[in-house]
mmCIF file of C-alpha atoms in Angstrom:
data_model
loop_
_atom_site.group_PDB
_atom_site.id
_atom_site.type_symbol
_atom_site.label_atom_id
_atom_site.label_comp_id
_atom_site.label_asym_id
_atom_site.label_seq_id
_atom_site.Cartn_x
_atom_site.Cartn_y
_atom_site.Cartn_z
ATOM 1 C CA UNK A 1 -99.178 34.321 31.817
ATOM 2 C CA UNK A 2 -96.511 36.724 33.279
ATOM 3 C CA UNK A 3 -92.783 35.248 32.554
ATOM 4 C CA UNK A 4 -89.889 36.651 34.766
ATOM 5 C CA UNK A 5 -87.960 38.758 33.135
ATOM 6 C CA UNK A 6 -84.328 37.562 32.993
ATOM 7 C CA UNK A 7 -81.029 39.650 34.738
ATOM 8 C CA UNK A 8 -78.741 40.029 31.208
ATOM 9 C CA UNK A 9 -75.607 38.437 32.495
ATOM 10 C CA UNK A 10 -72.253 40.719 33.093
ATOM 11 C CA UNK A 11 -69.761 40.076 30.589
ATOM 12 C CA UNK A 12 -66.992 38.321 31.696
ATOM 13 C CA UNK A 13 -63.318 39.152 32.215
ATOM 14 C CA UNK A 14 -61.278 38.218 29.461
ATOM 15 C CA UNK A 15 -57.661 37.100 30.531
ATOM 16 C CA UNK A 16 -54.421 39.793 29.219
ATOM 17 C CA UNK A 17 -51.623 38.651 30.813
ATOM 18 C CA UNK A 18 -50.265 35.795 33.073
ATOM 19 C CA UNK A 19 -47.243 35.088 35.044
ATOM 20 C CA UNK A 20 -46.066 32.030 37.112
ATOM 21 C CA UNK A 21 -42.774 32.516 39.299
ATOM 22 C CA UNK A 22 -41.004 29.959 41.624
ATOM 23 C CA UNK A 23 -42.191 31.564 45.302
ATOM 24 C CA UNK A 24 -38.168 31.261 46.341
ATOM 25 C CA UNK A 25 -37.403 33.075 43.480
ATOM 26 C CA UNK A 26 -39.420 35.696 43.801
ATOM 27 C CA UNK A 27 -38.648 36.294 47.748
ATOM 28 C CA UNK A 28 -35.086 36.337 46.715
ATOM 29 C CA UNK A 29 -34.825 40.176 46.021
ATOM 30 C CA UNK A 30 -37.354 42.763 46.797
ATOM 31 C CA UNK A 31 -37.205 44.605 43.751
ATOM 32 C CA UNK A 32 -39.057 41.584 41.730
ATOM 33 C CA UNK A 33 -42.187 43.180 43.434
ATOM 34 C CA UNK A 34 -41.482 46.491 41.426
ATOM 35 C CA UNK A 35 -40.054 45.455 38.503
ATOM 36 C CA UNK A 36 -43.125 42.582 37.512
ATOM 37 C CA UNK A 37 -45.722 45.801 38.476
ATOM 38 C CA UNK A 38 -43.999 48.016 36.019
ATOM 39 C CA UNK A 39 -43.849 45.510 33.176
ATOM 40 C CA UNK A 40 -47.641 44.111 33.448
ATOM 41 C CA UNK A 41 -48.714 47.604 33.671
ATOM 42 C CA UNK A 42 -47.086 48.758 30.608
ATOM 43 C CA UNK A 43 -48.182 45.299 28.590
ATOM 44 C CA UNK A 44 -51.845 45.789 29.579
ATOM 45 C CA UNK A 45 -52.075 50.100 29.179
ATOM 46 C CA UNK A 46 -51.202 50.552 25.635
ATOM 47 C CA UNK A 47 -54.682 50.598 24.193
ATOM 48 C CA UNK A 48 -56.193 52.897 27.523
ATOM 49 C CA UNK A 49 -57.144 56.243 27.110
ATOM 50 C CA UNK A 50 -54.008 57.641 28.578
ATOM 51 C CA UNK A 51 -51.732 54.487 28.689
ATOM 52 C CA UNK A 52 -49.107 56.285 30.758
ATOM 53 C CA UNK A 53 -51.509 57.531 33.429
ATOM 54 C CA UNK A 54 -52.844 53.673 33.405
ATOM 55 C CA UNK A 55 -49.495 52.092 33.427
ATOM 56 C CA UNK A 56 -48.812 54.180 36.594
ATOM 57 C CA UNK A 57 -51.886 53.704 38.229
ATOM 58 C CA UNK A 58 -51.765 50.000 37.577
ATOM 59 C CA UNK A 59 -47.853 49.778 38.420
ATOM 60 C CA UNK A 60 -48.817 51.089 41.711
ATOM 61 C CA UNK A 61 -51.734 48.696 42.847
ATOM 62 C CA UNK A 62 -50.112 45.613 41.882
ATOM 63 C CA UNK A 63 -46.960 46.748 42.796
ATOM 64 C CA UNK A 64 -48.621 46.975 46.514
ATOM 65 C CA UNK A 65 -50.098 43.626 46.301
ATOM 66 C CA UNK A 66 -47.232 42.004 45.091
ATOM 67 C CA UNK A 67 -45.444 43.698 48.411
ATOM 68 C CA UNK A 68 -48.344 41.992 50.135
ATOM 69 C CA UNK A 69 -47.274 38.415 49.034
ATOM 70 C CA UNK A 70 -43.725 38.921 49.387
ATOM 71 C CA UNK A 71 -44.289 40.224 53.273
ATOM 72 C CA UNK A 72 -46.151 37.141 53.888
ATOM 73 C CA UNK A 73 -45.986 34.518 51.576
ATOM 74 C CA UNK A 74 -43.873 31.048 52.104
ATOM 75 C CA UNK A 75 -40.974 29.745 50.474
ATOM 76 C CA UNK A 76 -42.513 26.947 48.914
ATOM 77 C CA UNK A 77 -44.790 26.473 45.088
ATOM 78 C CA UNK A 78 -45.127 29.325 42.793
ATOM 79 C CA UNK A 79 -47.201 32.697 43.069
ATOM 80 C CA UNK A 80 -49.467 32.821 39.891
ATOM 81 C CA UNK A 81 -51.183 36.537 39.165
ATOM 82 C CA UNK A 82 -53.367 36.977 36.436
ATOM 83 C CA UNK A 83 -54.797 40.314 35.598
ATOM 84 C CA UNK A 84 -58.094 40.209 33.392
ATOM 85 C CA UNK A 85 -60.404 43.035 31.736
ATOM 86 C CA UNK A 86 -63.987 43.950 31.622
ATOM 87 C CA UNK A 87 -64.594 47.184 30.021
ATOM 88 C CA UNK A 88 -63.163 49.611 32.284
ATOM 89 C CA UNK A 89 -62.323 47.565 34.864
ATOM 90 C CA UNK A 90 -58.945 45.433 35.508
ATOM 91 C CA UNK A 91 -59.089 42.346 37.455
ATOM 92 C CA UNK A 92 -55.958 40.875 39.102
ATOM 93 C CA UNK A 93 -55.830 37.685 40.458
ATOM 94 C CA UNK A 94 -52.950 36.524 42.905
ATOM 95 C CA UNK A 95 -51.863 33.616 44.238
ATOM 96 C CA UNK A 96 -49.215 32.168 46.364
ATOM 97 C CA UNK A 97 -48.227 29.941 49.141
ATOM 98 C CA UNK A 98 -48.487 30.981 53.002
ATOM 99 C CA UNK A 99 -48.682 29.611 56.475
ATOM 100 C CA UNK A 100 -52.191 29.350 58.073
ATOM 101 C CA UNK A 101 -51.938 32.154 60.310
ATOM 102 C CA UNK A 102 -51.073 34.241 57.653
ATOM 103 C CA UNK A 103 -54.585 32.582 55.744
ATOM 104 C CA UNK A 104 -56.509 33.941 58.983
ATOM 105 C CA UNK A 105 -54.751 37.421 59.082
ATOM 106 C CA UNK A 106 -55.194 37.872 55.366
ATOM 107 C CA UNK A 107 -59.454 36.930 55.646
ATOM 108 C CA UNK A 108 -59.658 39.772 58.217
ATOM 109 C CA UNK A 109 -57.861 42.268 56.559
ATOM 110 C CA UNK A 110 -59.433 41.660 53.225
ATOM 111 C CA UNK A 111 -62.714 41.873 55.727
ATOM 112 C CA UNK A 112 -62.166 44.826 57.219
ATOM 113 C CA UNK A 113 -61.651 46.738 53.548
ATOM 114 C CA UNK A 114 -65.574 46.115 53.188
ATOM 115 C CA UNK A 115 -66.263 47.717 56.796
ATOM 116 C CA UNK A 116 -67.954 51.483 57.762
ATOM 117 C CA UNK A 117 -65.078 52.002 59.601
ATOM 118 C CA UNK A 118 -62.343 51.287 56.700
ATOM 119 C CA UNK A 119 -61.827 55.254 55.686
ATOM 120 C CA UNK A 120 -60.887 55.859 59.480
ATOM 121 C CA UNK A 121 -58.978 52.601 60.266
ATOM 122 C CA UNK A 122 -57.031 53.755 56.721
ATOM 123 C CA UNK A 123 -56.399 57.390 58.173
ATOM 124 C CA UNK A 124 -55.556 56.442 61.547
ATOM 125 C CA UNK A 125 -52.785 54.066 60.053
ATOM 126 C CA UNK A 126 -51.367 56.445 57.951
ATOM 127 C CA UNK A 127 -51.087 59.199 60.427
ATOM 128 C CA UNK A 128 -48.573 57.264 62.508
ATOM 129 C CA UNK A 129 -44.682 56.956 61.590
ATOM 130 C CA UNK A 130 -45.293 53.197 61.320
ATOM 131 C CA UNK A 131 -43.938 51.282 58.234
ATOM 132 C CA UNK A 132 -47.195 50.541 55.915
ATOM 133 C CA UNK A 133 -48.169 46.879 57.060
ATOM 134 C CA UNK A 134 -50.326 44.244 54.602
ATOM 135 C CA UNK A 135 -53.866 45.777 56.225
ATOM 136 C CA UNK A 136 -53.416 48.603 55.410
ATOM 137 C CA UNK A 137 -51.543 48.270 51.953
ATOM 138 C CA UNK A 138 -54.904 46.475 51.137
ATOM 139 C CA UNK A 139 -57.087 49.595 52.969
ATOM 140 C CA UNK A 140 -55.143 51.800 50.644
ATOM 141 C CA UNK A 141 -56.095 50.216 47.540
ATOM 142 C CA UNK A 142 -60.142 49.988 48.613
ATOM 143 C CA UNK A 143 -60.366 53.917 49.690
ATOM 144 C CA UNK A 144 -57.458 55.251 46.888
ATOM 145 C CA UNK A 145 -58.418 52.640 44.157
ATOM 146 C CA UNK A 146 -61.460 52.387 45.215
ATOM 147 C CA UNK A 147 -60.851 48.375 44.726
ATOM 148 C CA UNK A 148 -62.856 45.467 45.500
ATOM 149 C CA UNK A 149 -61.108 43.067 47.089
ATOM 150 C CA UNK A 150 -61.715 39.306 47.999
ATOM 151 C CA UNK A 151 -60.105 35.860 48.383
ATOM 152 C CA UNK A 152 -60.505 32.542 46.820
ATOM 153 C CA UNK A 153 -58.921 29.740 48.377
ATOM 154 C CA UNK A 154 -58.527 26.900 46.244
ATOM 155 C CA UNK A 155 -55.570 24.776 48.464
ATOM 156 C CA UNK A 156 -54.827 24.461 51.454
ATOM 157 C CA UNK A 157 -51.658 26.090 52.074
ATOM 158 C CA UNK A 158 -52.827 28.940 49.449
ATOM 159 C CA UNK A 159 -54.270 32.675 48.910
ATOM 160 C CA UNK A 160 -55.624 33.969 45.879
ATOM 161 C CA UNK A 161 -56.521 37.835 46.305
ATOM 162 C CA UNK A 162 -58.893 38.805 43.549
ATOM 163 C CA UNK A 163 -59.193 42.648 42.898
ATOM 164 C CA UNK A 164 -61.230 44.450 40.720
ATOM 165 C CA UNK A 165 -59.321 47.833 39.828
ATOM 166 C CA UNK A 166 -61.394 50.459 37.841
ATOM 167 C CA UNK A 167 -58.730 52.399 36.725
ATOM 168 C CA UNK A 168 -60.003 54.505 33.458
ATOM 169 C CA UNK A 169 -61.652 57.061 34.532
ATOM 170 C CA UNK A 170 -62.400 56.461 37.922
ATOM 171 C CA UNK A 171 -59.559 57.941 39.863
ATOM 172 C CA UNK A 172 -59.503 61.943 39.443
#
């Protein structure tokens, strides 16, 4: 009698570090994006390889999502982010309030980072004098980070961007 051989399941991501901020709050002063990138990244890199080179490579990629929800989220509930681990690998999970348009825009450009033509959609963007916009912030962290990214939407007036970072080792 042949027996299918069972897939071993993938460990899962085991939770680091979470913060919940009033969405007001947070839209209240740009420099919240940078300074809540630069603290996360230092609490989760002190046991990496080369913490420093993690913190900054961290600090960076959550720094530009965190620019994402502050460019387009609402006013109103909290944005929750969540960063997890898996080996190598750093998951960050954020969520926050936005209009439905912005839902729709968000879907395509998280789309379009899982597309043939992301690289030159990324490179086109770049090459112009134009101020980095929320598609291609999240282009940037595919091709550079080489991230996966995807949404979960749990509410109705809510995003969740989940993106899998794998940091140590994997940018050269």
């Amino acid at each position: 009698m042949h027996t299918a051989s069972k897939k071993p399941e993938e460990p899962a991501f085991a939770p680091l570090l979470q913060f919940e901020m009033d969405m007001r709050a947070f839209l209240s002063d740009w420099l919240h994006c940078d300074q809540l990138s630069t603290f996360i990244a230092r609490m989760i890199s002190h046991n990496r390889t080369d913490p420093i080179r993690h913190s900054n490579f961290f600090s960076f990629a959550l720094n530009e999502l965190l620019e994402v929800s502050f460019r387009g989220g609402a006013p109103e509930g909290t944005i929750d982010c969540t960063v997890y681990r898996r080996d190598l690998m750093e998951r960050v999970k954020l969520s926050f309030t936005c209009s439905s348009g912005q839902q729709e825009f968000y879907r395509e450009a998280v789309s379009r980072t899982h597309q043939e033509d992301a690289f030159s959609r990324y490179l086109s963007a770049i090459s112009t004098d134009q101020t980095p916009n929320r598609e291609v912030i999240l282009l940037n962290l595919a091709i550079n980070f080489d991230a996966d990214v995807h949404l979960e939407e749990r509410a109705p007036a809510s995003m969740t961007f989940v993106v899998d970072l794998p940091l140590e080792g994997a940018i050269n």
